[in-house]
PDB file of C-alpha atoms in Angstrom:
ATOM      1  CA  UNK G   1      69.936  16.561  87.102  1.00 42.00           C
ATOM      2  CA  UNK G   2      68.271  14.711  89.982  1.00 49.00           C
ATOM      3  CA  UNK G   3      70.048  17.019  92.428  1.00 50.00           C
ATOM      4  CA  UNK G   4      68.596  20.062  90.659  1.00 54.00           C
ATOM      5  CA  UNK G   5      65.093  18.573  90.661  1.00 53.00           C
ATOM      6  CA  UNK G   6      65.368  17.703  94.358  1.00 56.00           C
ATOM      7  CA  UNK G   7      66.602  21.209  95.133  1.00 61.00           C
ATOM      8  CA  UNK G   8      63.626  22.790  93.331  1.00 68.00           C
ATOM      9  CA  UNK G   9      61.197  20.375  94.999  1.00 69.00           C
ATOM     10  CA  UNK G  10      62.682  21.194  98.391  1.00 75.00           C
ATOM     11  CA  UNK G  11      62.443  24.924  97.707  1.00 77.00           C
ATOM     12  CA  UNK G  12      58.793  24.545  96.631  1.00 81.00           C
ATOM     13  CA  UNK G  13      58.042  22.639  99.828  1.00 84.00           C
ATOM     14  CA  UNK G  14      59.585  25.404 101.943  1.00 84.00           C
ATOM     15  CA  UNK G  15      57.655  28.032  99.966  1.00 87.00           C
ATOM     16  CA  UNK G  16      54.365  26.188 100.507  1.00 87.00           C
ATOM     17  CA  UNK G  17      55.012  25.961 104.250  1.00 87.00           C
ATOM     18  CA  UNK G  18      55.985  29.613 104.597  1.00 89.00           C
ATOM     19  CA  UNK G  19      53.017  30.695 102.481  1.00 90.00           C
ATOM     20  CA  UNK G  20      50.700  29.316 105.187  1.00 91.00           C
ATOM     21  CA  UNK G  21      52.558  31.435 107.775  1.00 91.00           C
ATOM     22  CA  UNK G  22      52.458  34.475 105.502  1.00 91.00           C
ATOM     23  CA  UNK G  23      48.686  34.264 105.037  1.00 92.00           C
ATOM     24  CA  UNK G  24      48.134  34.027 108.797  1.00 92.00           C
ATOM     25  CA  UNK G  25      50.376  37.041 109.419  1.00 92.00           C
ATOM     26  CA  UNK G  26      48.777  39.092 106.605  1.00 91.00           C
ATOM     27  CA  UNK G  27      45.242  38.291 107.815  1.00 93.00           C
ATOM     28  CA  UNK G  28      46.137  39.220 111.408  1.00 91.00           C
ATOM     29  CA  UNK G  29      47.664  42.521 110.309  1.00 90.00           C
ATOM     30  CA  UNK G  30      44.517  43.263 108.294  1.00 92.00           C
ATOM     31  CA  UNK G  31      42.362  42.512 111.357  1.00 91.00           C
ATOM     32  CA  UNK G  32      44.551  44.892 113.399  1.00 91.00           C
ATOM     33  CA  UNK G  33      44.102  47.651 110.820  1.00 92.00           C
ATOM     34  CA  UNK G  34      40.318  47.119 110.873  1.00 91.00           C
ATOM     35  CA  UNK G  35      40.308  47.343 114.684  1.00 90.00           C
ATOM     36  CA  UNK G  36      42.386  50.544 114.595  1.00 90.00           C
ATOM     37  CA  UNK G  37      39.998  51.995 112.011  1.00 91.00           C
ATOM     38  CA  UNK G  38      37.009  50.993 114.158  1.00 89.00           C
ATOM     39  CA  UNK G  39      38.579  52.683 117.198  1.00 86.00           C
ATOM     40  CA  UNK G  40      39.000  55.919 115.249  1.00 88.00           C
ATOM     41  CA  UNK G  41      35.421  55.687 113.909  1.00 87.00           C
ATOM     42  CA  UNK G  42      33.965  55.204 117.426  1.00 85.00           C
ATOM     43  CA  UNK G  43      35.985  58.166 118.702  1.00 84.00           C
ATOM     44  CA  UNK G  44      34.856  60.410 115.822  1.00 86.00           C
ATOM     45  CA  UNK G  45      31.194  59.406 116.251  1.00 84.00           C
ATOM     46  CA  UNK G  46      31.419  60.036 120.025  1.00 81.00           C
ATOM     47  CA  UNK G  47      32.831  63.514 119.425  1.00 79.00           C
ATOM     48  CA  UNK G  48      30.273  64.192 116.672  1.00 80.00           C
ATOM     49  CA  UNK G  49      27.291  63.392 118.918  1.00 79.00           C
ATOM     50  CA  UNK G  50      28.987  65.260 121.789  1.00 72.00           C
ATOM     51  CA  UNK G  51      29.549  62.197 123.962  1.00 73.00           C
ATOM     52  CA  UNK G  52      33.320  62.517 124.094  1.00 72.00           C
ATOM     53  CA  UNK G  53      33.697  60.313 127.170  1.00 76.00           C
ATOM     54  CA  UNK G  54      31.648  57.543 125.536  1.00 71.00           C
ATOM     55  CA  UNK G  55      33.724  57.833 122.351  1.00 73.00           C
ATOM     56  CA  UNK G  56      37.006  57.636 124.245  1.00 80.00           C
ATOM     57  CA  UNK G  57      35.914  54.653 126.367  1.00 80.00           C
ATOM     58  CA  UNK G  58      34.320  52.918 123.372  1.00 79.00           C
ATOM     59  CA  UNK G  59      37.424  53.266 121.180  1.00 82.00           C
ATOM     60  CA  UNK G  60      39.703  51.763 123.844  1.00 85.00           C
ATOM     61  CA  UNK G  61      38.287  48.229 123.448  1.00 85.00           C
ATOM     62  CA  UNK G  62      39.140  47.682 119.742  1.00 86.00           C
ATOM     63  CA  UNK G  63      42.322  49.745 120.182  1.00 87.00           C
ATOM     64  CA  UNK G  64      43.699  47.576 123.001  1.00 88.00           C
ATOM     65  CA  UNK G  65      42.716  44.329 121.248  1.00 89.00           C
ATOM     66  CA  UNK G  66      44.372  45.579 118.039  1.00 87.00           C
ATOM     67  CA  UNK G  67      47.597  46.566 119.823  1.00 90.00           C
ATOM     68  CA  UNK G  68      47.863  43.208 121.621  1.00 88.00           C
ATOM     69  CA  UNK G  69      47.256  41.303 118.355  1.00 88.00           C
ATOM     70  CA  UNK G  70      49.745  43.494 116.513  1.00 88.00           C
ATOM     71  CA  UNK G  71      52.611  42.905 118.930  1.00 87.00           C
ATOM     72  CA  UNK G  72      51.915  39.172 119.130  1.00 87.00           C
ATOM     73  CA  UNK G  73      51.913  38.718 115.369  1.00 87.00           C
ATOM     74  CA  UNK G  74      54.897  41.031 114.975  1.00 87.00           C
ATOM     75  CA  UNK G  75      57.129  38.385 116.620  1.00 88.00           C
ATOM     76  CA  UNK G  76      55.800  35.783 114.177  1.00 89.00           C
ATOM     77  CA  UNK G  77      56.465  38.201 111.288  1.00 90.00           C
ATOM     78  CA  UNK G  78      60.109  38.604 112.350  1.00 90.00           C
ATOM     79  CA  UNK G  79      60.565  34.813 112.481  1.00 91.00           C
ATOM     80  CA  UNK G  80      58.880  34.472 109.080  1.00 91.00           C
ATOM     81  CA  UNK G  81      61.151  37.134 107.527  1.00 91.00           C
ATOM     82  CA  UNK G  82      64.236  35.456 108.964  1.00 90.00           C
ATOM     83  CA  UNK G  83      63.131  32.019 107.693  1.00 90.00           C
ATOM     84  CA  UNK G  84      62.495  33.532 104.257  1.00 92.00           C
ATOM     85  CA  UNK G  85      66.026  34.908 104.013  1.00 91.00           C
ATOM     86  CA  UNK G  86      67.771  31.838 105.394  1.00 90.00           C
ATOM     87  CA  UNK G  87      65.713  29.152 103.646  1.00 89.00           C
ATOM     88  CA  UNK G  88      64.298  30.708 100.470  1.00 89.00           C
ATOM     89  CA  UNK G  89      66.970  33.241  99.528  1.00 90.00           C
ATOM     90  CA  UNK G  90      69.744  31.018 100.918  1.00 89.00           C
ATOM     91  CA  UNK G  91      68.628  28.080  98.769  1.00 87.00           C
ATOM     92  CA  UNK G  92      68.095  30.200  95.649  1.00 88.00           C
ATOM     93  CA  UNK G  93      71.613  31.653  95.910  1.00 90.00           C
ATOM     94  CA  UNK G  94      73.073  28.184  95.382  1.00 88.00           C
ATOM     95  CA  UNK G  95      71.658  28.176  91.836  1.00 86.00           C
ATOM     96  CA  UNK G  96      73.922  31.146  91.041  1.00 88.00           C
ATOM     97  CA  UNK G  97      77.007  29.967  92.915  1.00 89.00           C
ATOM     98  CA  UNK G  98      77.331  27.042  95.330  1.00 91.00           C
ATOM     99  CA  UNK G  99      79.645  29.067  97.596  1.00 93.00           C
ATOM    100  CA  UNK G 100      77.168  31.920  98.156  1.00 93.00           C
ATOM    101  CA  UNK G 101      75.739  32.350 101.652  1.00 93.00           C
ATOM    102  CA  UNK G 102      73.524  34.992 103.259  1.00 93.00           C
ATOM    103  CA  UNK G 103      73.856  36.306 106.821  1.00 93.00           C
ATOM    104  CA  UNK G 104      70.789  38.539 107.397  1.00 91.00           C
ATOM    105  CA  UNK G 105      72.032  40.057 110.666  1.00 91.00           C
ATOM    106  CA  UNK G 106      75.544  40.741 109.356  1.00 92.00           C
ATOM    107  CA  UNK G 107      76.793  43.390 106.986  1.00 93.00           C
ATOM    108  CA  UNK G 108      79.708  45.685 106.277  1.00 95.00           C
ATOM    109  CA  UNK G 109      81.181  46.751 109.648  1.00 95.00           C
ATOM    110  CA  UNK G 110      81.115  50.491 110.281  1.00 95.00           C
ATOM    111  CA  UNK G 111      84.892  50.625 110.732  1.00 93.00           C
ATOM    112  CA  UNK G 112      85.318  49.099 107.262  1.00 94.00           C
ATOM    113  CA  UNK G 113      82.816  51.564 105.791  1.00 94.00           C
ATOM    114  CA  UNK G 114      84.984  54.364 107.190  1.00 93.00           C
ATOM    115  CA  UNK G 115      88.344  52.837 106.248  1.00 91.00           C
ATOM    116  CA  UNK G 116      87.167  52.214 102.658  1.00 92.00           C
ATOM    117  CA  UNK G 117      87.525  56.008 102.106  1.00 91.00           C
ATOM    118  CA  UNK G 118      84.572  55.890  99.724  1.00 91.00           C
ATOM    119  CA  UNK G 119      82.847  58.707 101.594  1.00 90.00           C
ATOM    120  CA  UNK G 120      83.953  61.974 103.131  1.00 84.00           C
ATOM    121  CA  UNK G 121      81.622  62.176 106.109  1.00 88.00           C
ATOM    122  CA  UNK G 122      81.700  60.006 109.212  1.00 91.00           C
ATOM    123  CA  UNK G 123      78.278  58.473 110.009  1.00 93.00           C
ATOM    124  CA  UNK G 124      76.350  59.318 113.176  1.00 93.00           C
ATOM    125  CA  UNK G 125      73.864  56.524 112.474  1.00 94.00           C
ATOM    126  CA  UNK G 126      74.779  53.342 110.633  1.00 96.00           C
ATOM    127  CA  UNK G 127      72.711  50.323 109.596  1.00 95.00           C
ATOM    128  CA  UNK G 128      73.813  47.321 107.581  1.00 95.00           C
ATOM    129  CA  UNK G 129      72.283  43.922 106.844  1.00 93.00           C
ATOM    130  CA  UNK G 130      72.029  40.975 104.468  1.00 93.00           C
ATOM    131  CA  UNK G 131      75.689  40.163 103.924  1.00 94.00           C
ATOM    132  CA  UNK G 132      76.078  37.846 100.929  1.00 94.00           C
ATOM    133  CA  UNK G 133      79.519  36.364 100.431  1.00 94.00           C
ATOM    134  CA  UNK G 134      81.183  33.752  98.275  1.00 93.00           C
ATOM    135  CA  UNK G 135      84.037  32.919  95.928  1.00 91.00           C
ATOM    136  CA  UNK G 136      84.061  33.322  92.150  1.00 87.00           C
ATOM    137  CA  UNK G 137      86.884  31.164  90.814  1.00 82.00           C
ATOM    138  CA  UNK G 138      89.766  32.375  93.002  1.00 83.00           C
ATOM    139  CA  UNK G 139      88.318  35.714  94.098  1.00 87.00           C
ATOM    140  CA  UNK G 140      86.598  36.133  97.472  1.00 90.00           C
ATOM    141  CA  UNK G 141      83.856  38.746  97.463  1.00 92.00           C
ATOM    142  CA  UNK G 142      80.875  39.949  99.436  1.00 93.00           C
ATOM    143  CA  UNK G 143      78.282  42.700  99.493  1.00 93.00           C
ATOM    144  CA  UNK G 144      75.739  44.090 101.926  1.00 94.00           C
ATOM    145  CA  UNK G 145      73.039  46.721 102.203  1.00 94.00           C
ATOM    146  CA  UNK G 146      74.196  49.866 103.985  1.00 95.00           C
ATOM    147  CA  UNK G 147      72.400  52.990 105.151  1.00 94.00           C
ATOM    148  CA  UNK G 148      74.746  55.588 106.654  1.00 94.00           C
ATOM    149  CA  UNK G 149      73.575  59.000 107.891  1.00 94.00           C
ATOM    150  CA  UNK G 150      74.955  62.091 109.579  1.00 93.00           C
ATOM    151  CA  UNK G 151      73.008  64.596 111.657  1.00 90.00           C
ATOM    152  CA  UNK G 152      72.857  68.365 111.867  1.00 90.00           C
ATOM    153  CA  UNK G 153      71.360  70.318 114.737  1.00 86.00           C
ATOM    154  CA  UNK G 154      69.726  73.729 114.531  1.00 86.00           C
ATOM    155  CA  UNK G 155      68.494  75.837 117.404  1.00 85.00           C
ATOM    156  CA  UNK G 156      65.463  78.100 117.456  1.00 78.00           C
ATOM    157  CA  UNK G 157      63.012  79.405 120.043  1.00 76.00           C
ATOM    158  CA  UNK G 158      61.391  75.959 120.284  1.00 77.00           C
ATOM    159  CA  UNK G 159      64.657  74.211 121.140  1.00 78.00           C
ATOM    160  CA  UNK G 160      67.082  72.039 119.208  1.00 84.00           C
ATOM    161  CA  UNK G 161      65.999  70.335 115.997  1.00 87.00           C
ATOM    162  CA  UNK G 162      67.940  67.302 114.753  1.00 87.00           C
ATOM    163  CA  UNK G 163      67.903  66.564 111.019  1.00 89.00           C
ATOM    164  CA  UNK G 164      69.261  63.349 109.515  1.00 92.00           C
ATOM    165  CA  UNK G 165      70.977  63.331 106.112  1.00 92.00           C
ATOM    166  CA  UNK G 166      71.883  60.289 104.044  1.00 91.00           C
ATOM    167  CA  UNK G 167      75.575  59.792 103.308  1.00 92.00           C
ATOM    168  CA  UNK G 168      74.914  56.597 101.407  1.00 92.00           C
ATOM    169  CA  UNK G 169      72.064  54.148 100.886  1.00 92.00           C
ATOM    170  CA  UNK G 170      72.603  51.116  98.736  1.00 91.00           C
ATOM    171  CA  UNK G 171      74.933  48.168  98.325  1.00 91.00           C
ATOM    172  CA  UNK G 172      78.656  48.101  99.000  1.00 94.00           C
ATOM    173  CA  UNK G 173      80.612  45.407  97.196  1.00 93.00           C
ATOM    174  CA  UNK G 174      84.008  44.202  98.483  1.00 94.00           C
ATOM    175  CA  UNK G 175      86.441  41.950  96.610  1.00 91.00           C
ATOM    176  CA  UNK G 176      89.931  40.636  97.242  1.00 87.00           C
ATOM    177  CA  UNK G 177      92.176  42.361  94.711  1.00 78.00           C
ATOM    178  CA  UNK G 178      95.129  40.051  95.378  1.00 71.00           C
ATOM    179  CA  UNK G 179      97.460  43.000  95.834  1.00 74.00           C
ATOM    180  CA  UNK G 180      98.650  44.848  98.938  1.00 78.00           C
ATOM    181  CA  UNK G 181      98.435  48.463  97.836  1.00 84.00           C
ATOM    182  CA  UNK G 182     101.032  50.851  99.222  1.00 85.00           C
ATOM    183  CA  UNK G 183      98.515  53.699  99.404  1.00 86.00           C
ATOM    184  CA  UNK G 184      94.799  54.156  98.789  1.00 88.00           C
ATOM    185  CA  UNK G 185      93.401  55.132  95.406  1.00 90.00           C
ATOM    186  CA  UNK G 186      89.842  56.495  95.354  1.00 92.00           C
ATOM    187  CA  UNK G 187      87.574  57.033  92.352  1.00 92.00           C
ATOM    188  CA  UNK G 188      84.502  59.196  92.922  1.00 91.00           C
ATOM    189  CA  UNK G 189      81.752  60.694  90.748  1.00 91.00           C
ATOM    190  CA  UNK G 190      83.114  63.932  89.272  1.00 85.00           C
ATOM    191  CA  UNK G 191      80.392  66.236  90.646  1.00 72.00           C
ATOM    192  CA  UNK G 192      80.726  64.973  94.220  1.00 57.00           C
ATOM    193  CA  UNK G 193      84.511  65.008  94.095  1.00 48.00           C
ATOM    194  CA  UNK G 194      84.527  68.616  92.828  1.00 47.00           C
ATOM    195  CA  UNK G 195      82.182  69.725  95.596  1.00 44.00           C
ATOM    196  CA  UNK G 196      84.181  68.151  98.416  1.00 45.00           C
ATOM    197  CA  UNK G 197      87.660  68.794  97.062  1.00 43.00           C
ATOM    198  CA  UNK G 198      88.005  72.140  98.817  1.00 39.00           C
ATOM    199  CA  UNK G 199      87.538  70.709 102.313  1.00 36.00           C
ATOM    200  CA  UNK G 200      89.420  67.409 102.165  1.00 41.00           C
ATOM    201  CA  UNK G 201      92.173  68.818 104.375  1.00 34.00           C
ATOM    202  CA  UNK G 202      89.911  69.549 107.357  1.00 35.00           C
ATOM    203  CA  UNK G 203      87.698  66.453 107.079  1.00 40.00           C
ATOM    204  CA  UNK G 204      88.003  63.299 109.200  1.00 35.00           C
ATOM    205  CA  UNK G 205      88.795  61.508 105.961  1.00 41.00           C
ATOM    206  CA  UNK G 206      91.749  63.750 105.234  1.00 41.00           C
ATOM    207  CA  UNK G 207      93.608  62.741 102.108  1.00 49.00           C
ATOM    208  CA  UNK G 208      96.825  64.316 103.389  1.00 52.00           C
ATOM    209  CA  UNK G 209      99.145  64.451 100.386  1.00 61.00           C
ATOM    210  CA  UNK G 210      96.645  62.920  97.978  1.00 71.00           C
ATOM    211  CA  UNK G 211      96.578  64.437  94.543  1.00 82.00           C
ATOM    212  CA  UNK G 212      94.165  64.335  91.647  1.00 87.00           C
ATOM    213  CA  UNK G 213      95.358  61.682  89.222  1.00 85.00           C
ATOM    214  CA  UNK G 214      95.099  62.689  85.576  1.00 84.00           C
ATOM    215  CA  UNK G 215      94.390  59.615  83.475  1.00 84.00           C
ATOM    216  CA  UNK G 216      94.582  59.103  79.747  1.00 84.00           C
ATOM    217  CA  UNK G 217      90.950  58.058  79.296  1.00 87.00           C
ATOM    218  CA  UNK G 218      88.997  61.276  78.629  1.00 88.00           C
ATOM    219  CA  UNK G 219      85.585  59.687  79.234  1.00 90.00           C
ATOM    220  CA  UNK G 220      86.813  58.275  82.555  1.00 90.00           C
ATOM    221  CA  UNK G 221      88.192  61.669  83.626  1.00 88.00           C
ATOM    222  CA  UNK G 222      84.917  63.363  82.646  1.00 89.00           C
ATOM    223  CA  UNK G 223      82.874  60.918  84.735  1.00 90.00           C
ATOM    224  CA  UNK G 224      85.194  60.387  87.724  1.00 91.00           C
ATOM    225  CA  UNK G 225      87.780  62.199  89.831  1.00 90.00           C
ATOM    226  CA  UNK G 226      90.641  59.987  90.996  1.00 91.00           C
ATOM    227  CA  UNK G 227      92.723  60.669  94.110  1.00 91.00           C
ATOM    228  CA  UNK G 228      95.897  58.955  95.272  1.00 91.00           C
ATOM    229  CA  UNK G 229      99.151  59.611  97.150  1.00 88.00           C
ATOM    230  CA  UNK G 230     101.018  57.578  94.548  1.00 88.00           C
ATOM    231  CA  UNK G 231     100.415  58.560  90.928  1.00 87.00           C
ATOM    232  CA  UNK G 232     102.404  55.586  89.611  1.00 87.00           C
ATOM    233  CA  UNK G 233     100.501  52.991  91.647  1.00 88.00           C
ATOM    234  CA  UNK G 234      97.168  54.618  90.708  1.00 88.00           C
ATOM    235  CA  UNK G 235      98.008  54.268  87.025  1.00 87.00           C
ATOM    236  CA  UNK G 236      99.221  50.721  87.605  1.00 85.00           C
ATOM    237  CA  UNK G 237      95.802  49.860  89.070  1.00 86.00           C
ATOM    238  CA  UNK G 238      93.737  51.908  86.611  1.00 88.00           C
ATOM    239  CA  UNK G 239      95.058  50.463  83.393  1.00 86.00           C
ATOM    240  CA  UNK G 240      93.282  51.402  80.137  1.00 88.00           C
ATOM    241  CA  UNK G 241      91.480  48.030  80.248  1.00 87.00           C
ATOM    242  CA  UNK G 242      90.421  48.529  83.896  1.00 87.00           C
ATOM    243  CA  UNK G 243      89.080  52.021  83.182  1.00 89.00           C
ATOM    244  CA  UNK G 244      87.018  50.699  80.266  1.00 89.00           C
ATOM    245  CA  UNK G 245      85.629  47.940  82.485  1.00 87.00           C
ATOM    246  CA  UNK G 246      84.724  50.427  85.247  1.00 89.00           C
ATOM    247  CA  UNK G 247      82.965  52.668  82.695  1.00 91.00           C
ATOM    248  CA  UNK G 248      81.054  49.663  81.363  1.00 87.00           C
ATOM    249  CA  UNK G 249      80.081  48.627  84.897  1.00 87.00           C
ATOM    250  CA  UNK G 250      78.960  52.186  85.627  1.00 88.00           C
ATOM    251  CA  UNK G 251      76.718  52.200  82.537  1.00 86.00           C
ATOM    252  CA  UNK G 252      74.915  49.144  83.890  1.00 82.00           C
ATOM    253  CA  UNK G 253      74.317  50.799  87.271  1.00 81.00           C
ATOM    254  CA  UNK G 254      71.328  52.959  88.193  1.00 79.00           C
ATOM    255  CA  UNK G 255      73.540  55.734  89.557  1.00 85.00           C
ATOM    256  CA  UNK G 256      77.215  56.695  89.393  1.00 87.00           C
ATOM    257  CA  UNK G 257      79.390  54.323  91.388  1.00 91.00           C
ATOM    258  CA  UNK G 258      82.339  55.094  93.691  1.00 92.00           C
ATOM    259  CA  UNK G 259      85.393  52.823  93.947  1.00 92.00           C
ATOM    260  CA  UNK G 260      88.390  52.574  96.241  1.00 92.00           C
ATOM    261  CA  UNK G 261      91.482  50.370  96.196  1.00 91.00           C
ATOM    262  CA  UNK G 262      92.845  50.143  99.711  1.00 90.00           C
ATOM    263  CA  UNK G 263      94.921  47.590 101.620  1.00 85.00           C
ATOM    264  CA  UNK G 264      94.303  44.478  99.503  1.00 86.00           C
ATOM    265  CA  UNK G 265      90.658  45.114  98.645  1.00 90.00           C
ATOM    266  CA  UNK G 266      88.473  46.838  96.114  1.00 90.00           C
ATOM    267  CA  UNK G 267      85.306  48.551  97.375  1.00 94.00           C
ATOM    268  CA  UNK G 268      82.461  49.605  95.094  1.00 92.00           C
ATOM    269  CA  UNK G 269      79.458  51.637  96.288  1.00 92.00           C
ATOM    270  CA  UNK G 270      76.217  51.289  94.323  1.00 90.00           C
ATOM    271  CA  UNK G 271      73.594  53.881  95.353  1.00 88.00           C
ATOM    272  CA  UNK G 272      70.176  52.173  95.451  1.00 83.00           C
ATOM    273  CA  UNK G 273      66.857  52.950  97.122  1.00 77.00           C
ATOM    274  CA  UNK G 274      65.314  49.472  97.095  1.00 77.00           C
ATOM    275  CA  UNK G 275      65.619  47.052 100.044  1.00 79.00           C
ATOM    276  CA  UNK G 276      66.488  43.582  98.827  1.00 83.00           C
ATOM    277  CA  UNK G 277      65.637  40.073 100.051  1.00 87.00           C
ATOM    278  CA  UNK G 278      62.636  41.249 102.092  1.00 88.00           C
ATOM    279  CA  UNK G 279      59.860  38.697 102.546  1.00 88.00           C
ATOM    280  CA  UNK G 280      56.484  39.821 101.147  1.00 89.00           C
ATOM    281  CA  UNK G 281      53.646  40.046 103.672  1.00 89.00           C
ATOM    282  CA  UNK G 282      50.675  41.095 101.581  1.00 89.00           C
ATOM    283  CA  UNK G 283      51.542  39.294  98.345  1.00 87.00           C
ATOM    284  CA  UNK G 284      51.979  35.598  97.633  1.00 88.00           C
ATOM    285  CA  UNK G 285      55.248  33.722  98.013  1.00 87.00           C
ATOM    286  CA  UNK G 286      54.121  31.480  95.171  1.00 87.00           C
ATOM    287  CA  UNK G 287      54.420  34.201  92.509  1.00 84.00           C
ATOM    288  CA  UNK G 288      56.673  32.888  89.700  1.00 81.00           C
ATOM    289  CA  UNK G 289      58.799  36.071  89.659  1.00 82.00           C
ATOM    290  CA  UNK G 290      59.198  36.198  93.457  1.00 83.00           C
ATOM    291  CA  UNK G 291      63.008  36.309  93.498  1.00 84.00           C
ATOM    292  CA  UNK G 292      63.744  37.377  89.922  1.00 85.00           C
ATOM    293  CA  UNK G 293      64.686  40.989  90.666  1.00 84.00           C
ATOM    294  CA  UNK G 294      66.657  40.291  93.855  1.00 87.00           C
ATOM    295  CA  UNK G 295      68.621  37.443  92.292  1.00 88.00           C
ATOM    296  CA  UNK G 296      69.440  39.615  89.286  1.00 87.00           C
ATOM    297  CA  UNK G 297      71.266  41.943  91.692  1.00 86.00           C
ATOM    298  CA  UNK G 298      73.223  38.988  93.110  1.00 88.00           C
ATOM    299  CA  UNK G 299      74.148  37.879  89.602  1.00 88.00           C
ATOM    300  CA  UNK G 300      75.143  41.448  88.753  1.00 87.00           C
ATOM    301  CA  UNK G 301      77.431  41.616  91.813  1.00 87.00           C
ATOM    302  CA  UNK G 302      79.067  38.296  91.010  1.00 87.00           C
ATOM    303  CA  UNK G 303      79.561  39.359  87.376  1.00 86.00           C
ATOM    304  CA  UNK G 304      81.719  42.252  88.620  1.00 86.00           C
ATOM    305  CA  UNK G 305      84.505  39.711  89.192  1.00 85.00           C
ATOM    306  CA  UNK G 306      84.446  38.916  85.483  1.00 81.00           C
ATOM    307  CA  UNK G 307      83.642  42.470  84.339  1.00 80.00           C
ATOM    308  CA  UNK G 308      86.751  43.810  86.079  1.00 79.00           C
ATOM    309  CA  UNK G 309      88.777  40.678  85.341  1.00 75.00           C
ATOM    310  CA  UNK G 310      89.659  40.239  89.023  1.00 77.00           C
ATOM    311  CA  UNK G 311      90.396  36.555  88.480  1.00 68.00           C
ATOM    312  CA  UNK G 312      93.453  37.413  86.391  1.00 67.00           C
ATOM    313  CA  UNK G 313      96.097  37.149  89.093  1.00 54.00           C
ATOM    314  CA  UNK G 314      98.669  39.532  87.624  1.00 51.00           C
ATOM    315  CA  UNK G 315      99.917  40.495  91.067  1.00 51.00           C
ATOM    316  CA  UNK G 316     100.694  38.450  94.119  1.00 51.00           C
ATOM    317  CA  UNK G 317     100.262  39.751  97.649  1.00 50.00           C
ATOM    318  CA  UNK G 318     103.571  40.881  99.011  1.00 45.00           C
TER     319      UNK G 318
END
């Protein structure tokens, strides 16, 4: 009990200290915005009264001051955001699970994103951050934010135009499945799987001899398309109980999930648009619901271990 009280007192102390930094950063940003607005106003007035040169020269003073202030405080903002993740989020995670840690600059490596076979397009631009990892009972797991994109280029009379398209934006969850699979088994949303099925053979993520696995759960087959090179192993993994658990997990998700079982791991992709664990700049750190939403996602991810019964060690790694 005393340990819990001390932990909360320590967290409150850190919050109070960071709140001072946050206010300074927020006030400086506001001053910068005022200076930028003043620069624009001076320029507009100068042009309106037909003294363009005076407007241009006059706007440079607040503009330069604003830019210098902005870049100076931007370094402080980065340090503040890092301290928030390491100290505030890091401490709060321990209330969910003592083993949980956060590594803001780490994430899911791009090679693992590709080898997970969750997606059928190789990224041209890849960002990942905020790796949270831990152990639930005997199962090691982790998850990170990922934003993967590919580009297309079109040519017209004005030159080449590059357009970026999102492959995936959200959280990818990885757990030790305690089984070395002989082949990969991939479960994708039915609509996406139908659309890409015709060009698997020529894609960088070629499924080779993979076949569609027909499963006995009608609802599961309506929602997902399952691919594997080994029909028997796929059915061994996707037992009736496992399929029901995946359907239940999918109902709790904002969008349809994708899952793969490959090597000795299970990967689950949760499409999400919100960035998590970001320190507020223009709202107080002392708000009572500061971490409620973000921590609910962490709890949700940890609950997957129990939802999918991954702690039941029915197989041993060979």
